[in-house]
Amino acid sequence: MEILEKVAYMKGLAEGLGLETKSKEGKLFTIMMDILDDMALELQDMRDRQGDLEDALDAVSEDLSDVESCLFEEEDGDEDSEGVYQTTCPNCEEDIFFDESILEDGAVKCPGCGKQLEFELDEPEADGESEEED
Ligand SMILES: [Zn+2]
């Protein structure tokens, strides 16, 4: 049970007991319950604000890690970039970098000599229409 609920429960209980609020003891209890009520509200408020702060901190932390990954990517480019492939042109021995989308196309143009390089994919091709082609 939350503190606020407990305080509300206590107040209800006090009312049910028919606490004589005008007696000295009754006044004391009433004041104590008011203080507890205030404290519970204050605590709830602090928790809410702490939650907001944590959310804000998380957002900042995420932004920071984005910045960090950007910086490190610029420093050593091909280290942890996924989906980037490399091949060497058999014609001019230029290193060629390309990603998956080009791999799916099945061919890449060498930036060094302009030769169209076709990939030999391991996947067996079903259609054997023109196998002998130079
Ligand atoms: Zn080439």
XYZ file of C-alpha atoms and ligand atoms in Angstrom, residues 89 91-94 110 112-115, ligand 1:
11
model
C 39.147 -5.470 -58.122
C 41.452 -5.690 -62.910
C 43.256 -2.869 -61.071
C 43.500 -4.295 -57.498
C 41.576 -1.351 -56.076
C 34.981 -0.475 -59.517
C 39.332 2.671 -59.812
C 38.908 1.392 -63.368
C 35.155 1.505 -63.831
C 34.901 -2.215 -64.500
Zn 39.225 -1.842 -60.967
